[in-house]
Short mmCIF file of N, CA and C in Angstrom, two decimals:
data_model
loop_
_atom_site.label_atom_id
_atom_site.label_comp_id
_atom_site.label_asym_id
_atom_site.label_seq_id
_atom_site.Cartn_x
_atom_site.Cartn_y
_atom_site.Cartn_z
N UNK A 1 14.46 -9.92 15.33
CA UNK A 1 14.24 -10.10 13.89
C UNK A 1 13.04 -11.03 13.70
N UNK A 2 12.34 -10.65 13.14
CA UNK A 2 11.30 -11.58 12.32
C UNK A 2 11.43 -12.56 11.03
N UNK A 3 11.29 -13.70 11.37
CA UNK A 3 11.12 -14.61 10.70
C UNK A 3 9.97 -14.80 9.70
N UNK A 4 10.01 -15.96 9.10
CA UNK A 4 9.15 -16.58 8.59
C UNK A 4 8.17 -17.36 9.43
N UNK A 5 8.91 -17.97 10.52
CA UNK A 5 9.03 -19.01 11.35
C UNK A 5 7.41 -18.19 12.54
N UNK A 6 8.05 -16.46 12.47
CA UNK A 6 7.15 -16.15 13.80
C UNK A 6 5.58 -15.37 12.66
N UNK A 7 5.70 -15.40 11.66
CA UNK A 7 3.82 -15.10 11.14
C UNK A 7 3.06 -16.39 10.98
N UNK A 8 1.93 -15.60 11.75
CA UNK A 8 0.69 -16.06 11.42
C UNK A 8 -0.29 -15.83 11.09
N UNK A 9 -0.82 -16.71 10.49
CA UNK A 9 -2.08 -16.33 9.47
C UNK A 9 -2.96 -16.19 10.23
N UNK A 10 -3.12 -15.00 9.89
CA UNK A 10 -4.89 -13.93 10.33
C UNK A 10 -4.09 -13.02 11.20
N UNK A 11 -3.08 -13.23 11.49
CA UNK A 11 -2.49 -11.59 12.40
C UNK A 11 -2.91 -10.44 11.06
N UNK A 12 -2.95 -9.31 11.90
CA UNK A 12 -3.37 -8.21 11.51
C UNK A 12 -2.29 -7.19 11.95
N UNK A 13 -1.88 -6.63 10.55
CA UNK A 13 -0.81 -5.02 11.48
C UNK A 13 -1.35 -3.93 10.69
N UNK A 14 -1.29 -2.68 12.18
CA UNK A 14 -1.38 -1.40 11.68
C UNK A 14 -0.32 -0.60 11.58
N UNK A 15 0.00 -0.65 10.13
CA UNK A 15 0.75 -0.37 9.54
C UNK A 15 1.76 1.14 9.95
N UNK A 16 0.37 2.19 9.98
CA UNK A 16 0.28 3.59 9.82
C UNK A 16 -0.42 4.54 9.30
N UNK A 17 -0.38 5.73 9.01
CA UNK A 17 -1.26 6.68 8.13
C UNK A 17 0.04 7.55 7.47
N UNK A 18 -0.87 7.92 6.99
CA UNK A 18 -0.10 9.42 5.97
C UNK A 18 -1.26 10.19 5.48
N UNK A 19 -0.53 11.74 5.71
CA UNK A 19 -1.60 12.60 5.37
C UNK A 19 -1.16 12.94 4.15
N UNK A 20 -2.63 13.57 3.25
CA UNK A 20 -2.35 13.70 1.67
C UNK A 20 -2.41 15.06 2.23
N UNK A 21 -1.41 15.38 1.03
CA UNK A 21 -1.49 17.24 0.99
C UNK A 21 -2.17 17.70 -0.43
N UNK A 22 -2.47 18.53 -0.63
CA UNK A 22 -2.51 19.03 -2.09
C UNK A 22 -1.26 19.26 -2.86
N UNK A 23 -0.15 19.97 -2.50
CA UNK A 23 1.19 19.91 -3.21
C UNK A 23 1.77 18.96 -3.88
N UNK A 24 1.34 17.84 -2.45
CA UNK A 24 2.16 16.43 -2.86
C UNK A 24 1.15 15.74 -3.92
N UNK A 25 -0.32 15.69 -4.23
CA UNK A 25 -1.01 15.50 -5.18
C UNK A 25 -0.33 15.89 -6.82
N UNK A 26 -0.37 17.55 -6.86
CA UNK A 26 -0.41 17.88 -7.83
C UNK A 26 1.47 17.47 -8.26
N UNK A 27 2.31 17.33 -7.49
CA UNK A 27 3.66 16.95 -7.53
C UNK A 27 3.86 16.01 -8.29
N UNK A 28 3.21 14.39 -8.02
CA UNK A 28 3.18 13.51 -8.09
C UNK A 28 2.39 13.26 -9.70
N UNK A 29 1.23 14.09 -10.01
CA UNK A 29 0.43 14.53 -11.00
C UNK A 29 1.05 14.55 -11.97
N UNK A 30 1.86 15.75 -11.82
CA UNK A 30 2.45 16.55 -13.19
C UNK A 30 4.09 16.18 -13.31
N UNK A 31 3.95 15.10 -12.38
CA UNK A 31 5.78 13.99 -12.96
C UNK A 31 5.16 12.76 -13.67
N UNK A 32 4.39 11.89 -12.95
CA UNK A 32 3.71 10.87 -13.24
C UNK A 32 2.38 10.71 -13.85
N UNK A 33 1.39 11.56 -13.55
CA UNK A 33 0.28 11.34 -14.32
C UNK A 33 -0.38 12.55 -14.02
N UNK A 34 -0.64 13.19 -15.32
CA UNK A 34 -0.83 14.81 -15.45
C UNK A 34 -2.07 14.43 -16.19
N UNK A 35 -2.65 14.10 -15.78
CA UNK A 35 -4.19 13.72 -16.27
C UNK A 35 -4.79 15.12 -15.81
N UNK A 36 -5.92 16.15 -16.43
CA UNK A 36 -6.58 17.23 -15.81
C UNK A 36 -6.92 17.07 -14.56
N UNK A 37 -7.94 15.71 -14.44
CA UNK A 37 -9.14 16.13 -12.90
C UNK A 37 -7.95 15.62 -12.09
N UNK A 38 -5.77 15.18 -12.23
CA UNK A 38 -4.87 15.56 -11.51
C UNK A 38 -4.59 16.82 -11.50
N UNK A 39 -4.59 17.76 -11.98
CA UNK A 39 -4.35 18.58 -11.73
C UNK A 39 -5.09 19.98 -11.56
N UNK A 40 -6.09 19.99 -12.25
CA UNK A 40 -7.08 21.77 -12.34
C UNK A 40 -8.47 21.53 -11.55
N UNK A 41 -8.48 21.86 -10.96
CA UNK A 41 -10.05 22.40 -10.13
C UNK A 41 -10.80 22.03 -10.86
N UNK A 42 -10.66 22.64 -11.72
CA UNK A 42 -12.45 23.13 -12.80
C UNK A 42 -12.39 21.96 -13.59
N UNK A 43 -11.48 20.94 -14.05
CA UNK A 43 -11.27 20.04 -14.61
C UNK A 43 -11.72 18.77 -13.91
N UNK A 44 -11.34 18.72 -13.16
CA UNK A 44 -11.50 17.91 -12.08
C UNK A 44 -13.13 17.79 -11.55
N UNK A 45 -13.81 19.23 -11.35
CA UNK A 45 -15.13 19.48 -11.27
C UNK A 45 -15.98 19.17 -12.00
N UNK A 46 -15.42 18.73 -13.24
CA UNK A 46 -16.30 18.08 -14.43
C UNK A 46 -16.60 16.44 -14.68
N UNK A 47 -15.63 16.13 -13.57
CA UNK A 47 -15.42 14.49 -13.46
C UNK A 47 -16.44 14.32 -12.39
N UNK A 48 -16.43 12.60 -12.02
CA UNK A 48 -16.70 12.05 -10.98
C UNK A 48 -16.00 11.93 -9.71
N UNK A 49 -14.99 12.95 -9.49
CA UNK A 49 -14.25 12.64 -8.62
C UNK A 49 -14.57 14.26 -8.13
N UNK A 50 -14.94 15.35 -8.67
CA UNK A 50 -16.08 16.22 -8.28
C UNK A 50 -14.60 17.76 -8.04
N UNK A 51 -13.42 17.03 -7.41
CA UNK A 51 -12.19 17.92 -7.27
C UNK A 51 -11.07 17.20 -7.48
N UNK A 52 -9.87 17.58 -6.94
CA UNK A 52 -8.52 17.28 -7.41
C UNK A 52 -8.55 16.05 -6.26
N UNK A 53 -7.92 15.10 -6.90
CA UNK A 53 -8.03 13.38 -6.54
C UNK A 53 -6.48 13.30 -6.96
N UNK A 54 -6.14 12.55 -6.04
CA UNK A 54 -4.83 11.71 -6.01
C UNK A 54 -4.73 10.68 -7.03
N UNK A 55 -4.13 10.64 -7.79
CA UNK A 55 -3.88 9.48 -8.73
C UNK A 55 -3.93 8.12 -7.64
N UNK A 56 -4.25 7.23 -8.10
CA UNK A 56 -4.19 5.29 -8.01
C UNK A 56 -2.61 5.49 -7.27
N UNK A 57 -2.02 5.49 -8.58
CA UNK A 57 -0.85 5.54 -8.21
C UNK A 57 0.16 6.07 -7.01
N UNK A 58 -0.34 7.34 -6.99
CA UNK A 58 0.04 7.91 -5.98
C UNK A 58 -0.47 7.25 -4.52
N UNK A 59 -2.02 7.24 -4.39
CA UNK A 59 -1.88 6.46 -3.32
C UNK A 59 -1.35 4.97 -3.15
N UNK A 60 -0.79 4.25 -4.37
CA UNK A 60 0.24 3.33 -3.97
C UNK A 60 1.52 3.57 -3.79
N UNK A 61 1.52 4.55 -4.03
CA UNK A 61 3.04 5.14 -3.50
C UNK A 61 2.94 5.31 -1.89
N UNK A 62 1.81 5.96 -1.56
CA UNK A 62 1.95 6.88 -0.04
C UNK A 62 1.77 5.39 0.61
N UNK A 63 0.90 4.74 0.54
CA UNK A 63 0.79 3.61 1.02
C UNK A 63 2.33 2.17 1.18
N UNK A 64 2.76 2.70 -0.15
CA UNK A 64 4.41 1.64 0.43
C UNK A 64 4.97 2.32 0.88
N UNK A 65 4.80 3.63 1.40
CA UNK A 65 5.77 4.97 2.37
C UNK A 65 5.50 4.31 3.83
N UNK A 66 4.10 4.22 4.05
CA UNK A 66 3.93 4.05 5.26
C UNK A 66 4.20 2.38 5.78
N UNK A 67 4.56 1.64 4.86
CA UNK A 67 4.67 0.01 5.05
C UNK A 67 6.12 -0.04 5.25
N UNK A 68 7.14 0.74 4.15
CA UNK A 68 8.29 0.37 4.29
C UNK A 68 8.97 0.91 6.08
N UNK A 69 7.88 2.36 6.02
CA UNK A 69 8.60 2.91 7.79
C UNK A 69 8.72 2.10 8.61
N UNK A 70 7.60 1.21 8.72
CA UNK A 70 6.80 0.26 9.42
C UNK A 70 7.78 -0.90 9.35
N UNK A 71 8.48 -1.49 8.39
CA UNK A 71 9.12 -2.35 8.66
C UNK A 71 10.58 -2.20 8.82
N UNK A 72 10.86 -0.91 8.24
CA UNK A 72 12.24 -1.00 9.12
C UNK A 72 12.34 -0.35 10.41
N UNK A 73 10.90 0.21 10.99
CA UNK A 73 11.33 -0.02 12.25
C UNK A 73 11.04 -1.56 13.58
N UNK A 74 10.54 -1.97 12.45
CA UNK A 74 10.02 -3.21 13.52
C UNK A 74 11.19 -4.54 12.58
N UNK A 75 12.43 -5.00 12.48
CA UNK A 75 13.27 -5.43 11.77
C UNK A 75 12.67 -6.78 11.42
N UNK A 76 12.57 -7.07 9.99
CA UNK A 76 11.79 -8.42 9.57
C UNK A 76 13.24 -8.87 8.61
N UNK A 77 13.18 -9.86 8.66
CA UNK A 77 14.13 -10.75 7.31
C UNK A 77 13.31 -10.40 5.95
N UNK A 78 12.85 -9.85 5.43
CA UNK A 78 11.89 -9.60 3.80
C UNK A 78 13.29 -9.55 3.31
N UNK A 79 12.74 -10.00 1.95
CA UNK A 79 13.49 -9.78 0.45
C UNK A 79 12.80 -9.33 -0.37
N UNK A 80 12.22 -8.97 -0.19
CA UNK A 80 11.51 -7.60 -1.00
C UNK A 80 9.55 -8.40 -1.71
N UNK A 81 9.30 -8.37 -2.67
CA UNK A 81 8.25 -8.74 -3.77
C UNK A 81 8.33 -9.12 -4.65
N UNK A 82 7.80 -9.94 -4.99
CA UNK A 82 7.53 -10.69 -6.68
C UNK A 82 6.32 -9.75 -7.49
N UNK A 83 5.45 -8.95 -6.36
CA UNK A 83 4.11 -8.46 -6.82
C UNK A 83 3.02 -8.30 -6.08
N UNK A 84 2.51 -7.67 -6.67
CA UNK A 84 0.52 -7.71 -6.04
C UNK A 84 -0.16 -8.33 -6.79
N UNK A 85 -1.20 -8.72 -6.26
CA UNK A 85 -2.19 -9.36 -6.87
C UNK A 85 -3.84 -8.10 -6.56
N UNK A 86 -4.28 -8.30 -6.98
CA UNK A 86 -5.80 -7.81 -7.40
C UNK A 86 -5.82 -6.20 -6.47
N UNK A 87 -5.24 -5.65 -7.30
CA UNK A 87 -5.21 -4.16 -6.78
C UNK A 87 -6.47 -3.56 -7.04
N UNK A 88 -7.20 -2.84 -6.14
CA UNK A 88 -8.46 -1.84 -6.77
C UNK A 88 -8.43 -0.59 -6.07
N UNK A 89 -8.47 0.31 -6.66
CA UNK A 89 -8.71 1.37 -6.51
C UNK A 89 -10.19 2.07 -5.80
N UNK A 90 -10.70 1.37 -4.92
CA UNK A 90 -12.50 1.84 -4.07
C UNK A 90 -13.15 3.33 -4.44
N UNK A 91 -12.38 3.92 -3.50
CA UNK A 91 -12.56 5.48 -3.84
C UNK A 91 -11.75 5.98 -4.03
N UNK A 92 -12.17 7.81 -4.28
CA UNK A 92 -10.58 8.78 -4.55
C UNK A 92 -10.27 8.90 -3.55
N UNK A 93 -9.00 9.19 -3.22
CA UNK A 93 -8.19 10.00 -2.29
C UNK A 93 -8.30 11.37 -2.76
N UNK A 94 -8.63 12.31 -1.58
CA UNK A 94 -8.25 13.53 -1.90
C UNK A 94 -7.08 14.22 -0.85
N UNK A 95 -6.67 15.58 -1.94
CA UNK A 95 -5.61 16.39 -0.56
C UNK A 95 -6.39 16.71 0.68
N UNK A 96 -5.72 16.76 1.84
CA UNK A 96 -6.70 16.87 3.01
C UNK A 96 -7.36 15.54 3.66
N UNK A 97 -6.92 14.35 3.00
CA UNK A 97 -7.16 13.00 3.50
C UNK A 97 -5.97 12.73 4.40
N UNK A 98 -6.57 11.54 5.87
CA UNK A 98 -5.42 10.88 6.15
C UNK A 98 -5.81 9.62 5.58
N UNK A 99 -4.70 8.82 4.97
CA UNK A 99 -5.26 7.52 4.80
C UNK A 99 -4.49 6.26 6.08
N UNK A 100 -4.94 5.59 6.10
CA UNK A 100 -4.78 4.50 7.12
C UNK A 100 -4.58 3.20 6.32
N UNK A 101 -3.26 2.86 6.83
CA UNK A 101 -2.79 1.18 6.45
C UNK A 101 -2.60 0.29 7.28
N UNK A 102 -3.51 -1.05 7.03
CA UNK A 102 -3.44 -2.42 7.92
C UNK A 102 -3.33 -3.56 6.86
N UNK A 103 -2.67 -4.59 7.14
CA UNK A 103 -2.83 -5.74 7.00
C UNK A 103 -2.93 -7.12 7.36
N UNK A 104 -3.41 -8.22 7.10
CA UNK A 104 -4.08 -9.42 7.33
C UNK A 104 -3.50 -10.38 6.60
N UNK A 105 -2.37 -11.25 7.32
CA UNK A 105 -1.91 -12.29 6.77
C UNK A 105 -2.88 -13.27 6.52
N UNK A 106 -3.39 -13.41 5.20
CA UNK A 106 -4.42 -14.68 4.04
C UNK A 106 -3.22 -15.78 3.92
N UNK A 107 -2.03 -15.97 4.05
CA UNK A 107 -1.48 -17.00 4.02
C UNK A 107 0.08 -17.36 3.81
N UNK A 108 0.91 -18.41 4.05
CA UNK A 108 2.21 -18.48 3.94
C UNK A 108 2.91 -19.48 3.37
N UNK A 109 3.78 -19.45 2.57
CA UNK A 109 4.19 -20.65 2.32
C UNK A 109 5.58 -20.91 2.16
N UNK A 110 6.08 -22.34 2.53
CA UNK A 110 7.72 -22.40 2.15
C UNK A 110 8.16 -22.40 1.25
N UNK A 111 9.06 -22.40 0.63
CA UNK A 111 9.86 -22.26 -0.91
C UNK A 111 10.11 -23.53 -1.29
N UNK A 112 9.79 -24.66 -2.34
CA UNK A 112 9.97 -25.45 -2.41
C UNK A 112 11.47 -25.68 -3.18
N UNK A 113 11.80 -24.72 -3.67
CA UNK A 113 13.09 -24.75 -4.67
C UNK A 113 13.89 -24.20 -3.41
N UNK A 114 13.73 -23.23 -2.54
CA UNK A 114 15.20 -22.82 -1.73
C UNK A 114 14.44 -22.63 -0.21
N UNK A 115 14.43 -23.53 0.09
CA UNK A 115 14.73 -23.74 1.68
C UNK A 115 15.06 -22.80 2.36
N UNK A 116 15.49 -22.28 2.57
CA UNK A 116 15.92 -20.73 3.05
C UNK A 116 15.11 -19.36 3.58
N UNK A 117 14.13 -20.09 2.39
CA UNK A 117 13.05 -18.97 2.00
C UNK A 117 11.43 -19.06 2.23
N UNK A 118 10.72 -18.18 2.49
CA UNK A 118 9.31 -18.76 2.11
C UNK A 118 8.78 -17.44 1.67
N UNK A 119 7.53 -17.22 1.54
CA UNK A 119 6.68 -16.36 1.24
C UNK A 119 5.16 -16.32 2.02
N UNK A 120 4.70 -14.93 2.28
CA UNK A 120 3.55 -14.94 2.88
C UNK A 120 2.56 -14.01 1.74
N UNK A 121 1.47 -13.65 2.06
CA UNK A 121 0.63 -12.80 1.27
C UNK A 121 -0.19 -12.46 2.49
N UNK A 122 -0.36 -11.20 2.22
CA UNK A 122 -1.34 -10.14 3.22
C UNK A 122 -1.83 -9.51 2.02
N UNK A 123 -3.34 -9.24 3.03
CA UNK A 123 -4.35 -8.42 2.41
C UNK A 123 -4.17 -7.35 2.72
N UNK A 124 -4.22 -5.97 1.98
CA UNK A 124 -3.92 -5.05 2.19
C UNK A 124 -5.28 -3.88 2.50
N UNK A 125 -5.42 -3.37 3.48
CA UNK A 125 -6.62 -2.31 2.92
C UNK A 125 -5.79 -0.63 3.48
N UNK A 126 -6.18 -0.15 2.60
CA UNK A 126 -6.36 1.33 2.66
C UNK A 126 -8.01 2.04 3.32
N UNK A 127 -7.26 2.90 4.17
CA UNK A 127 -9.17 3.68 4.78
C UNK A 127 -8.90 4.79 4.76
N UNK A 128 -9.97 5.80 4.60
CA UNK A 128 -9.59 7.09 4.74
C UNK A 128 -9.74 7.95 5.87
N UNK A 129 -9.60 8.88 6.80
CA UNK A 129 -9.58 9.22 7.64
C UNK A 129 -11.36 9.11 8.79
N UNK A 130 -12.56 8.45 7.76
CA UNK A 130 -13.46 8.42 8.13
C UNK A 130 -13.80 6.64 7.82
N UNK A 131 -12.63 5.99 7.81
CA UNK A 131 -12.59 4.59 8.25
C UNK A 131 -13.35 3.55 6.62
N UNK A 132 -13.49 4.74 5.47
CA UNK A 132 -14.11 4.00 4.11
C UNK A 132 -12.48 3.87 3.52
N UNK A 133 -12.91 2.21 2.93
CA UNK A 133 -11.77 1.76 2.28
C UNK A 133 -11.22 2.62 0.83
N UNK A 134 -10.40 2.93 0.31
CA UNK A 134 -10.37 3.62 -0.83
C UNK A 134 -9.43 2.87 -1.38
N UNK A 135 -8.57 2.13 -0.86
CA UNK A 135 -8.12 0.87 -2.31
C UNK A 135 -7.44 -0.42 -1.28
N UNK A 136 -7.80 -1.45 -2.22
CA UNK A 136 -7.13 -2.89 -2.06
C UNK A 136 -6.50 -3.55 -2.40
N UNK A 137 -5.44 -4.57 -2.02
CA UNK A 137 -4.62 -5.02 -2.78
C UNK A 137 -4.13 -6.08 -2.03
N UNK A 138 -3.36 -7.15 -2.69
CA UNK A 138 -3.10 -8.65 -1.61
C UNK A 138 -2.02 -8.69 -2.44
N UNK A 139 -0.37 -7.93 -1.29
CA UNK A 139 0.82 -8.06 -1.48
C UNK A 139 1.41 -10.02 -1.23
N UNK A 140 2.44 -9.94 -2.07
CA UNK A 140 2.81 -10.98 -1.99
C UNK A 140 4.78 -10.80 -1.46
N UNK A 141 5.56 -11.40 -0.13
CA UNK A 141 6.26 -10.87 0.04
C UNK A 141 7.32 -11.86 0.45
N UNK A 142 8.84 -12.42 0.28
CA UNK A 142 9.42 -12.96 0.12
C UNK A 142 10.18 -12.66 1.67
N UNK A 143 10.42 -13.87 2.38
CA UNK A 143 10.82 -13.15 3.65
C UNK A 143 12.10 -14.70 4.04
N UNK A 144 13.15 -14.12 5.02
CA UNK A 144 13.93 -15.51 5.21
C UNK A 144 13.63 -16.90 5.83
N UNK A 145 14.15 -17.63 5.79
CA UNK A 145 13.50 -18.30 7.19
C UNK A 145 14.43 -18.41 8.19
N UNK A 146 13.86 -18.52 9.60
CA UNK A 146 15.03 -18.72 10.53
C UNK A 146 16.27 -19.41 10.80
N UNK A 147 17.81 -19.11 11.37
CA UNK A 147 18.65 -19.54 10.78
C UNK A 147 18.49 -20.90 11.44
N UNK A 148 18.73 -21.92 11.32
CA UNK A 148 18.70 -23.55 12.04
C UNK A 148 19.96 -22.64 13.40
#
C-alpha cells in the first residue's frame, strides 16, 4: 500500500494510454456535448479543428480511465479529490489518437486539521501518440497517511 509517507516530489508516473476511437467520440458527443465539429464531418471541416475532435471533456474522461486503472492496480491509500487546478485543453484529440498519461509530483502536504491525512498535487500531462501535449492539468489528491 502506498502512503503518503512513500511520495516524492518530482517522481514521475506513467500512468498509461488509451486509444480514441471514433464511436467512442461521437458517443460521448451526442450524450454530453453535441456541439457539430462533435459530431459531422463537414461541420467539423469548417472549424479549426479541420475534422471530428474529441470534446475537452471527453478527453478528461479517457484520461481519469487510464489514472483510475493505474491506481487500483498499483494499491495507494487516496480518498479521492477536492479538484484540479489550471486545466487546458493544448490541442484536439482526434478518433485514431493514442493519448499518453504521466505525472509529476509539484508537491505534498500534511493536513493541518486531521492528521491522518495529507494531500499531494501532480502535474498532469496528456501526449498524443506523436509525443505533442494536447491538455494539462495539476490534480490535487487526498491520500492517508501511514498507520503509526
Amino acid at each position: 500500500m502506498i502512503y503518503f509517507e512513500d511520495l516524492e516530489v518530482g517522481a514521475r508516473t506513467e500512468f498509461g494510454s488509451y486509444e480514441v476511437t471514433r464511436e467512442e467520440v461521437l458517443e460521448f458527443a451526442r450524450k454530453y456535448d453535441p456541439q457539430p465539429f462533435h459530431l459531422s464531418d463537414e461541420e467539423a471541416a469548417k472549424t479549426h479543428f479541420g475534422r471530428i475532435a474529441a470534446s475537452g471533456w471527453h478527453s478528461c474522461a479517457m484520461t481519469m480511465a487510464v489514472i483510475a486503472r493505474y491506481v487500483v492496480g498499483h494499491e495507494q491509500a487516496g480518498l479521492g479529490s477536492p479538484g484540479i487546478d489550471e486545466l487546458r485543453w493544448l490541442k484536439p484529440v482526434y478518433p485514431g489518437d493514442t493519448i499518453h498519461v504521466s505525472g509529476t509530483i509539484v508537491d505534498k502536504t500534511p493536513s493541518r486539521s486531521r492528521p491522518e491525512i495529507g494531500s499531494f498535487r501532480t502535474e498532469t500531462v496528456v501526449t498524443n501518440q506523436d509525443g505533442v501535449p494536447v491538455m494539462r492539468f495539476t490534480s490535487i489528491v487526498l491520500i492517508r497517511r501511514r498507520p503509526a
